[in-house]
Short mmCIF file of C-alpha atoms in Angstrom, two decimals:
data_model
loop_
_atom_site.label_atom_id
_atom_site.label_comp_id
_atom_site.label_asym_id
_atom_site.label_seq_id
_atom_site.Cartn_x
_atom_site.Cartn_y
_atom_site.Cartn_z
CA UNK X 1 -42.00 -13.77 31.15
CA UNK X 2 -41.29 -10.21 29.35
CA UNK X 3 -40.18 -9.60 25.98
CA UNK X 4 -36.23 -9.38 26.53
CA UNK X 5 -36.41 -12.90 28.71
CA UNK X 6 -38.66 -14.22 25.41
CA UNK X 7 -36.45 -12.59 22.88
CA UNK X 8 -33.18 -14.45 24.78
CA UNK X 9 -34.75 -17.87 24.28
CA UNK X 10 -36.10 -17.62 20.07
CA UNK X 11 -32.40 -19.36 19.23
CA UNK X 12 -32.57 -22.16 21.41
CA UNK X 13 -36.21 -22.59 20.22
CA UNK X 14 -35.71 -22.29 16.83
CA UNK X 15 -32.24 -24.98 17.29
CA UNK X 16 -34.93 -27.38 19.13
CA UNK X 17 -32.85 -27.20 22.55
CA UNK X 18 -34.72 -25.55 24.41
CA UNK X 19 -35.95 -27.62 27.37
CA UNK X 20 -39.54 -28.40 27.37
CA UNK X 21 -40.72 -26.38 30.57
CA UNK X 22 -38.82 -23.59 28.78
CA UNK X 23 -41.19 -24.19 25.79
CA UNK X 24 -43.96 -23.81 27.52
CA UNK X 25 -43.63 -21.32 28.94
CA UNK X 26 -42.17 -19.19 25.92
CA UNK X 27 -45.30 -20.29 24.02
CA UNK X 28 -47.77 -19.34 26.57
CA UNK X 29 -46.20 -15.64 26.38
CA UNK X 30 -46.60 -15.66 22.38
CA UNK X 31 -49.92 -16.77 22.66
CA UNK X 32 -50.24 -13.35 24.47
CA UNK X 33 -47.64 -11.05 22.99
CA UNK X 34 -47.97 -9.58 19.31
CA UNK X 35 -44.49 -7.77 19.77
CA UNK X 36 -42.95 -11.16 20.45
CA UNK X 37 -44.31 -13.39 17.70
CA UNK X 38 -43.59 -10.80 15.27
CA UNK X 39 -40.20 -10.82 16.04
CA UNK X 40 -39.88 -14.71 16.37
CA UNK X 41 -41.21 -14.82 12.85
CA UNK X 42 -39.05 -12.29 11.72
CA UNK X 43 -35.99 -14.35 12.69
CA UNK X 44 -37.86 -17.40 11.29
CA UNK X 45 -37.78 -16.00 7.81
CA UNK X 46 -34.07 -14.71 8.23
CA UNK X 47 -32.64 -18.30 8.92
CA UNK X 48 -34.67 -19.69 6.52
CA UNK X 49 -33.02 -16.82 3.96
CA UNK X 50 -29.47 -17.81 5.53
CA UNK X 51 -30.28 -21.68 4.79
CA UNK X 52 -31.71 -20.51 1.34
CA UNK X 53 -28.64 -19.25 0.20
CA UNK X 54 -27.54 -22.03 -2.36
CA UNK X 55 -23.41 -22.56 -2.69
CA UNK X 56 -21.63 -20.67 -5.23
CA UNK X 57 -19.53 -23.23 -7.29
CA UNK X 58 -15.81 -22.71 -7.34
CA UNK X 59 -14.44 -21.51 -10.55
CA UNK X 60 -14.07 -25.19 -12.63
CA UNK X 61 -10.52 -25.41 -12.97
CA UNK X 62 -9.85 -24.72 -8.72
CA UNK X 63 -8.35 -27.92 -8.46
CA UNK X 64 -5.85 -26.88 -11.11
CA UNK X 65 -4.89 -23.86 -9.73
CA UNK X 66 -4.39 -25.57 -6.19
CA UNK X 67 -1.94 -27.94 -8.15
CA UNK X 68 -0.03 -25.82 -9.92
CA UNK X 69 0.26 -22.68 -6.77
CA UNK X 70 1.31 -26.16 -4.77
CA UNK X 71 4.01 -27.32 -7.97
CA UNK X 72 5.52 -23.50 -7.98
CA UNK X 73 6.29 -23.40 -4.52
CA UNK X 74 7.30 -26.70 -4.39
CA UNK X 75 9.72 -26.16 -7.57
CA UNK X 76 8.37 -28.73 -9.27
CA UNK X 77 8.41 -31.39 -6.69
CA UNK X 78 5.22 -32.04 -6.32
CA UNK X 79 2.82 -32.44 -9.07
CA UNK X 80 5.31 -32.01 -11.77
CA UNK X 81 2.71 -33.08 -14.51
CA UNK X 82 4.65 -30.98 -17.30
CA UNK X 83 7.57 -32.11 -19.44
CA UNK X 84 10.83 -31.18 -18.14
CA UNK X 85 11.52 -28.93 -20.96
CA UNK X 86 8.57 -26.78 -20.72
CA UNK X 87 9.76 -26.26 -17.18
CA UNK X 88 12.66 -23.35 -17.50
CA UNK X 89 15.95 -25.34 -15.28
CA UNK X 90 16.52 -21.92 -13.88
CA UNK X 91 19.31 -23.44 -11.63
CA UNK X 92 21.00 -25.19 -14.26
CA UNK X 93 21.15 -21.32 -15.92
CA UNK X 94 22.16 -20.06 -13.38
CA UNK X 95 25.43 -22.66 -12.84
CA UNK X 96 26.35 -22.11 -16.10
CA UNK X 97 26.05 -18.49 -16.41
CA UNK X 98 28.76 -18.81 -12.94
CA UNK X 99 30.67 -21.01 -14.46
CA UNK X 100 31.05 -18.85 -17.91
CA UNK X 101 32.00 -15.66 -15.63
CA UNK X 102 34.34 -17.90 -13.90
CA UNK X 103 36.02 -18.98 -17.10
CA UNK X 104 35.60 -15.84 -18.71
CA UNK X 105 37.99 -13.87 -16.08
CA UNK X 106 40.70 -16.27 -15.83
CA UNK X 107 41.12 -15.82 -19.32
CA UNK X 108 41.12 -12.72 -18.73
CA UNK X 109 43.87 -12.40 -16.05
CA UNK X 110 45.89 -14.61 -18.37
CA UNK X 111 45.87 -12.40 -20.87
CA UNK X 112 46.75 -9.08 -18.81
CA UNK X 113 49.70 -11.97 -17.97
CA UNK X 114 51.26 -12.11 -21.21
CA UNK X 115 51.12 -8.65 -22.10
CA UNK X 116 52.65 -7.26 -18.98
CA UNK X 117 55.67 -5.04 -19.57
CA UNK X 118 59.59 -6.27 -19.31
CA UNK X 119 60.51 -5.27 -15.76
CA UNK X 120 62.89 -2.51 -15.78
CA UNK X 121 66.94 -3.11 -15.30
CA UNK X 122 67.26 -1.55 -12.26
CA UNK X 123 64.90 -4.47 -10.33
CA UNK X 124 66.97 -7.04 -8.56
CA UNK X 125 67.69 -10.51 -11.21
CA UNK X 126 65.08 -12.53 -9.22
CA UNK X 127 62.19 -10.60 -10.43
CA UNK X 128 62.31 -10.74 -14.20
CA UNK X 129 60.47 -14.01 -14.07
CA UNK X 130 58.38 -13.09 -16.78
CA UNK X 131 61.19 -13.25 -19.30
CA UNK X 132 60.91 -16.10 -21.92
CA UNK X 133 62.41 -19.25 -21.24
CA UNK X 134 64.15 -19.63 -24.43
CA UNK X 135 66.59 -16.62 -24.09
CA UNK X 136 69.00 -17.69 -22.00
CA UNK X 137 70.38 -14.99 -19.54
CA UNK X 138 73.58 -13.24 -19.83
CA UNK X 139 76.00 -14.20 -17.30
CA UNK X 140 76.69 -11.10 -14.93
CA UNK X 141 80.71 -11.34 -15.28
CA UNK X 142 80.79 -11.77 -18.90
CA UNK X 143 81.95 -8.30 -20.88
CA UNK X 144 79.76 -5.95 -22.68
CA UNK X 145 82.20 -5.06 -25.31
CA UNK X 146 85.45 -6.25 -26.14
CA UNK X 147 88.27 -3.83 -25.76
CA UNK X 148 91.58 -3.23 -27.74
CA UNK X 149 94.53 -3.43 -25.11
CA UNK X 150 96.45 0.00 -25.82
CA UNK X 151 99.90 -2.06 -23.93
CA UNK X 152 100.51 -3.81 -27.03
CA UNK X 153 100.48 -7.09 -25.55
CA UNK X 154 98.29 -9.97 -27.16
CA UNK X 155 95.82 -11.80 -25.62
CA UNK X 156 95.67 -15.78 -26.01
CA UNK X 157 94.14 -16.79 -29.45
CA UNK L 1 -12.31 -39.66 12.17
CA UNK L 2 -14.25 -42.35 10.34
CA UNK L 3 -12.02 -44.90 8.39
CA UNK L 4 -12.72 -42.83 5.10
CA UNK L 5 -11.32 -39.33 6.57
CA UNK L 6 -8.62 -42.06 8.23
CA UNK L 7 -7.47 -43.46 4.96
CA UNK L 8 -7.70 -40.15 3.01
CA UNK L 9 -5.14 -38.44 5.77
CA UNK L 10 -2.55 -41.52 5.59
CA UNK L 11 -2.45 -40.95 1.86
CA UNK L 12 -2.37 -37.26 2.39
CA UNK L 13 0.84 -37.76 4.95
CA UNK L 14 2.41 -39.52 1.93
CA UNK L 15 2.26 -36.98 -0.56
CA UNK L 16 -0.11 -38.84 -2.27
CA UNK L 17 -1.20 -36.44 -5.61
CA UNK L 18 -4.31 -38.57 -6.07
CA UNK L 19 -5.96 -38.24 -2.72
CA UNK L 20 -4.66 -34.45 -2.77
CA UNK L 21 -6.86 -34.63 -5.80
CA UNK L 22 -9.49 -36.26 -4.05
CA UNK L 23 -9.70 -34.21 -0.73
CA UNK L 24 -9.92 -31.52 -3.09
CA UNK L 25 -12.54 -32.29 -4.99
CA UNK L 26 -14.59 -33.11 -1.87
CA UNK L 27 -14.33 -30.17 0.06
CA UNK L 28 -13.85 -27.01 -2.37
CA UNK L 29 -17.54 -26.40 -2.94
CA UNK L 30 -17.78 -26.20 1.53
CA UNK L 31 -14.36 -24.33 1.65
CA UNK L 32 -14.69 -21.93 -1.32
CA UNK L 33 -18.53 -20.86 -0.04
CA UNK L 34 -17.46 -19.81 3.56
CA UNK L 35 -14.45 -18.01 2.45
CA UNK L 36 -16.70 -16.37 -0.23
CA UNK L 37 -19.54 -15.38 2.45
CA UNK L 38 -16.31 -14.37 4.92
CA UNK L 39 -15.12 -11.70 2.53
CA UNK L 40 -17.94 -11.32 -0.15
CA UNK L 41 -15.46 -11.46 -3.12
CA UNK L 42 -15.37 -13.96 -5.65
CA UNK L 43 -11.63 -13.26 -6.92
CA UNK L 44 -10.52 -12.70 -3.03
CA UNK L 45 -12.35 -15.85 -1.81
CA UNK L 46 -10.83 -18.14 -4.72
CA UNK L 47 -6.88 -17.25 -4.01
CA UNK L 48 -7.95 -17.50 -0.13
CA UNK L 49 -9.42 -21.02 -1.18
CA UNK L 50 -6.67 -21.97 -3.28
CA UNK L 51 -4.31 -20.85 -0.60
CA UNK L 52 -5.83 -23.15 2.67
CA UNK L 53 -5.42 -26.06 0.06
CA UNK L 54 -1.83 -25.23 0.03
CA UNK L 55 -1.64 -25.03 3.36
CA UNK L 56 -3.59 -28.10 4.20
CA UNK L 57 -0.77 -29.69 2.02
CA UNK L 58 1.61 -28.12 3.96
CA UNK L 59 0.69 -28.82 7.36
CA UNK L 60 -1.25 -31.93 6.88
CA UNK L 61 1.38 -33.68 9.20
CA UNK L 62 0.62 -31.42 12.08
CA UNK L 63 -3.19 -32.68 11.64
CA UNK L 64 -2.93 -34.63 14.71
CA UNK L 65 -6.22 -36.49 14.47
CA UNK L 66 -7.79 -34.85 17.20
CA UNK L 67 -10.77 -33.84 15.31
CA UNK L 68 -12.60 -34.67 12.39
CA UNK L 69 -10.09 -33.82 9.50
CA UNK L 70 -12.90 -31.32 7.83
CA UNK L 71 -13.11 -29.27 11.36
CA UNK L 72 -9.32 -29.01 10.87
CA UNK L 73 -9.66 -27.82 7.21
CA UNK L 74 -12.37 -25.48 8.60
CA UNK L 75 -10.21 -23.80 11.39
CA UNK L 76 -7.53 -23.39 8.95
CA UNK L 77 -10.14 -21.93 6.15
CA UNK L 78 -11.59 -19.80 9.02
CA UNK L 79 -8.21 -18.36 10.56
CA UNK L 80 -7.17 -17.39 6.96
CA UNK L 81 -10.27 -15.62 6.42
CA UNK L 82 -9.58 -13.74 9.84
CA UNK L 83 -6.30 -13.40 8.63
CA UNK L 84 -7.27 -11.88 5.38
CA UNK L 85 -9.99 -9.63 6.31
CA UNK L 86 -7.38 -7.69 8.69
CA UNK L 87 -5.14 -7.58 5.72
CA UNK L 88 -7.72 -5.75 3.69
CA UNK L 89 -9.13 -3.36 6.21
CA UNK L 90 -5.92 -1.97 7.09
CA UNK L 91 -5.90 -1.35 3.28
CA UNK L 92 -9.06 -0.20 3.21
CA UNK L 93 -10.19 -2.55 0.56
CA UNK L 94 -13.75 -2.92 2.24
CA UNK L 95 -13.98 0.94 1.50
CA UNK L 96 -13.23 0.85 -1.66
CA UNK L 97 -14.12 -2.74 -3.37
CA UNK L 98 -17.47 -2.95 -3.33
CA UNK L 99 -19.11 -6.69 -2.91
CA UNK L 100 -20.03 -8.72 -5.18
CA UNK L 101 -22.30 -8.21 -7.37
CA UNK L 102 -25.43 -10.86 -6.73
CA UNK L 103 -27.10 -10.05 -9.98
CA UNK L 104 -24.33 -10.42 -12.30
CA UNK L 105 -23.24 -13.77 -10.94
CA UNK L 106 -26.80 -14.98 -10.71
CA UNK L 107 -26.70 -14.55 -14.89
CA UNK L 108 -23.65 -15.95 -15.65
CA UNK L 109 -22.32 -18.74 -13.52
CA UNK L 110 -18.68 -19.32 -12.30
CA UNK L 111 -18.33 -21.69 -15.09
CA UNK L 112 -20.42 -19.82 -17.52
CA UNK L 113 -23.59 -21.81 -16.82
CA UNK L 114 -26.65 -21.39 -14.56
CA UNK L 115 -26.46 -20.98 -10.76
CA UNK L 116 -29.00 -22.32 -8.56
CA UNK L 117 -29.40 -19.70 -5.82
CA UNK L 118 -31.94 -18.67 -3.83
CA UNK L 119 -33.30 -16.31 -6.74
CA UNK L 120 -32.97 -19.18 -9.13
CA UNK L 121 -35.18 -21.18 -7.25
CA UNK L 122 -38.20 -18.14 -7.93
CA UNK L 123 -39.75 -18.51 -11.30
CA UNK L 124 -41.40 -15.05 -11.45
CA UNK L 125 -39.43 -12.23 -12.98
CA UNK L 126 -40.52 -10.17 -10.58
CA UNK L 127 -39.93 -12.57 -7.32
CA UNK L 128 -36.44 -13.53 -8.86
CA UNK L 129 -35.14 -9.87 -8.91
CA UNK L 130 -36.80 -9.07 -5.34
CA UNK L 131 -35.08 -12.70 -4.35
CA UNK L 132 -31.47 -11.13 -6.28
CA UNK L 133 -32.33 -7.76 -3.95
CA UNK L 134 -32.93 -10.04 -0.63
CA UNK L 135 -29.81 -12.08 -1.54
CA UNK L 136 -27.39 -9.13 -2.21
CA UNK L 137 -29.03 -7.35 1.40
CA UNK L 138 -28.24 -10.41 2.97
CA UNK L 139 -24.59 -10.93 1.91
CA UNK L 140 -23.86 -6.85 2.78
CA UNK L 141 -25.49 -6.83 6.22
CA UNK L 142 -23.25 -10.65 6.56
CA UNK L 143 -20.23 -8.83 6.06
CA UNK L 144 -21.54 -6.02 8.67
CA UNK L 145 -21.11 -8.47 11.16
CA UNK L 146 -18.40 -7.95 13.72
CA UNK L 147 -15.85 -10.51 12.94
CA UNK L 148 -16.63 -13.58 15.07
CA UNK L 149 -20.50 -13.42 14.49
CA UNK L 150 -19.52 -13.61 10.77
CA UNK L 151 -17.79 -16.98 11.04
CA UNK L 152 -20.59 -18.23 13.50
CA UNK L 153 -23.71 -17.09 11.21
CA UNK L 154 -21.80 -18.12 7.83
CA UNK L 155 -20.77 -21.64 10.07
CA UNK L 156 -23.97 -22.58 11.44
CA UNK L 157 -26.91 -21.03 9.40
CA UNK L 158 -25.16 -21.06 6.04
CA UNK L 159 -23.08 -24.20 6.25
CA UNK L 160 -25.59 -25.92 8.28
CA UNK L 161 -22.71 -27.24 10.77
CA UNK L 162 -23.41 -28.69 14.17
CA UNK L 163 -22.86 -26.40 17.57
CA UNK L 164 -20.01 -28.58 18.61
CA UNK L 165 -18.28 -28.66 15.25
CA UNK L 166 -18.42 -24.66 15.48
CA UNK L 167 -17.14 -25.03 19.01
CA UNK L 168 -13.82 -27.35 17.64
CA UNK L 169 -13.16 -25.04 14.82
CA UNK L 170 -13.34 -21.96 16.47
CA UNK L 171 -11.99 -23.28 19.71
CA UNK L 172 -14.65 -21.69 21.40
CA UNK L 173 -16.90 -23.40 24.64
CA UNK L 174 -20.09 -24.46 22.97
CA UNK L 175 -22.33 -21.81 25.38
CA UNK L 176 -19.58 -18.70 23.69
CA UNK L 177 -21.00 -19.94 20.32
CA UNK L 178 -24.28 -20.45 21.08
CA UNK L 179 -24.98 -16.45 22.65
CA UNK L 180 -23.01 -15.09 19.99
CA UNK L 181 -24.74 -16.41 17.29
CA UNK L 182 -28.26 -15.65 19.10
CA UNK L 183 -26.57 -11.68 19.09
CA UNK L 184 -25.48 -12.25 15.16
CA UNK L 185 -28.64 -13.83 14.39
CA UNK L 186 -31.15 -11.05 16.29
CA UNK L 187 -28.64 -8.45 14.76
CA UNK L 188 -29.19 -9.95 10.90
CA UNK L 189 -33.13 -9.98 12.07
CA UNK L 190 -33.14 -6.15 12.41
CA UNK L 191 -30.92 -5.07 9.56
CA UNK L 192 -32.84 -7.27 6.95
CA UNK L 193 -36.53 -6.29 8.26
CA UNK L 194 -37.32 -4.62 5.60
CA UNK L 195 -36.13 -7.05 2.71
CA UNK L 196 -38.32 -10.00 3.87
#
């Protein structure tokens, strides 16, 4: 066995699956080679570093976080563990806001409604809609101005 | 599955707050270590951890029972990390963030108290600081890795998880693992050398 057929085998030895014939014969070529136990104890030390490595605890309030990332996305329908009034009803503020807009330019338009100019006399007598009601219109055959017959004959009493 | 994972993903299905809770509190310490060994960030790792929770929440209907409901959690926790890393190289936060700092978070825990790391465990000054050094070496040459011997080394040497576990999570054949870890492993040999 040479060192880059011994070197190919130190995982499966360390791991314990390496068959037994293959154990054998990887020992008998340590027992020989310097070069190669060096390195196999090399490798030893660096798993046992890896292994040594102890966890790092997560911050103490992960589980929290988890919650509330879960709760945001979620818009509160999952875990929604605060009172409803500390949570801001955005859509509610939003409807309303609509709705006051909405309100707010019909009264508008109303208003631009009732101050709107008299139409002009020339427009035909179905447009002047926007007259008020109460004033009754003037009949088109009925005189502007009573005249004084010059033929000296009386009109009916 | 045994009947406890079983149980646990039923609830889970439901929406169930409580075993959310619960399947939290047994896996962050597992999840939030091989994210933080993935990148080497403590702030990075903990929104990565926080973030397969949310997707484990998310997707736990998908689970389709397959596997072992923590090799599922894994894969997910692994693909983000892939995920992630390739997000921050392009940005060249690698470059510029160094890692973490082993010293500082040996002093002060997460939760301002003690950590019990592999320096901890040296009562000598002296031995504690060359343990801080070793641990610090380790973590940098880790995150010198190429990608998939990362996961593998982090996975099987860190974690301490079986060959065919590895093999479900990273949908690898067992024999892939097995020869690139043996490359990762021989790799970590010669770039820590001189720290042990």
């Amino acid at each position: 066995m040479d060192h880059q057929s011994a070197k190919e085998l130190f995982s499966q030895f360390l791991d314990g699956e390496l068959p037994s014939e293959q154990v054998k014969e990887l020992e008998a070529h340590l027992d020989q080679c310097d070069t190669c136990r060096t390195e196999l104890e090399a490798l030893k030390k660096t798993l046992s570093s890896l292994a040594g490595l102890a966890p790092v605890p997560p911050p103490q309030d992960f589980g929290r976080k988890v919650q509330q990332r879960i709760k945001r996305r979620s818009r509160g329908r999952f875990f929604p563990d605060e009172h409803w009034i500390q949570r801001v009803p955005w859509e509610w503020i939003s409807f309303v806001i609509i709705m006051l807009m909405l309100v707010m330019y019909y009264m508008l338009i109303q208003a631009q409604v009732n101050v709107k100019p008299e139409a002009p006399a020339s427009m035909p007598a179905s447009q002047p809609t926007s007259q008020p009601a109460s004033q009754p219109a003037e009949p088109a055959t009925q005189p502007v101005e009573k005249t004084p017959r010059t033929d000296g004959a009386h009109g009916p009493q | 599955m045994d009947l406890r994972e079983n149980r646990l993903v039923r609830r889970l299905r439901q929406r169930d707050e409580a075993a959310f809770r619960e399947m939290i509190r047994t896996y962050q310490t597992d999840v939030f270590n091989l994210v933080f060994r993935m990148l080497g960030n403590t702030e990075e790792a903990e929104d990565l951890a926080q973030e397969v929770f949310v997707t484990v929440f998310k997707a736990i209907d998908s689970f389709r029972g397959d596997s072992k409901f923590s090799t599922w959690l894994y894969r997910i926790a692994v693909n983000h990390c892939k995920n992630r890393y390739k997000y921050l190289s392009r940005r060249h936060y690698h470059a510029t963030q160094p890692l973490d700092d082993v010293t500082e978070r040996a002093m002060t825990g997460r939760d301002g108290g003690p950590t019990m790391s592999l320096q901890a465990q040296i009562s000598r000054p002296d031995r504690m600081m060359e343990g801080l050094q070793l641990e610090q070496a380790i973590q940098t040459e880790i995150a010198g890795l190429e990608e998939d011997q990362r996961a593998l080394i982090i996975l099987r040497d860190v974690q301490g998880l079986s060959y065919q576990e590895i093999a479900s999570i990273t949908q690898l054949p067992e024999g892939t693992v097995k020869s690139r870890l043996h490359r990762a492993r021989m790799t970590l040999k010669d770039r820590l050398k001189k720290h042990l």
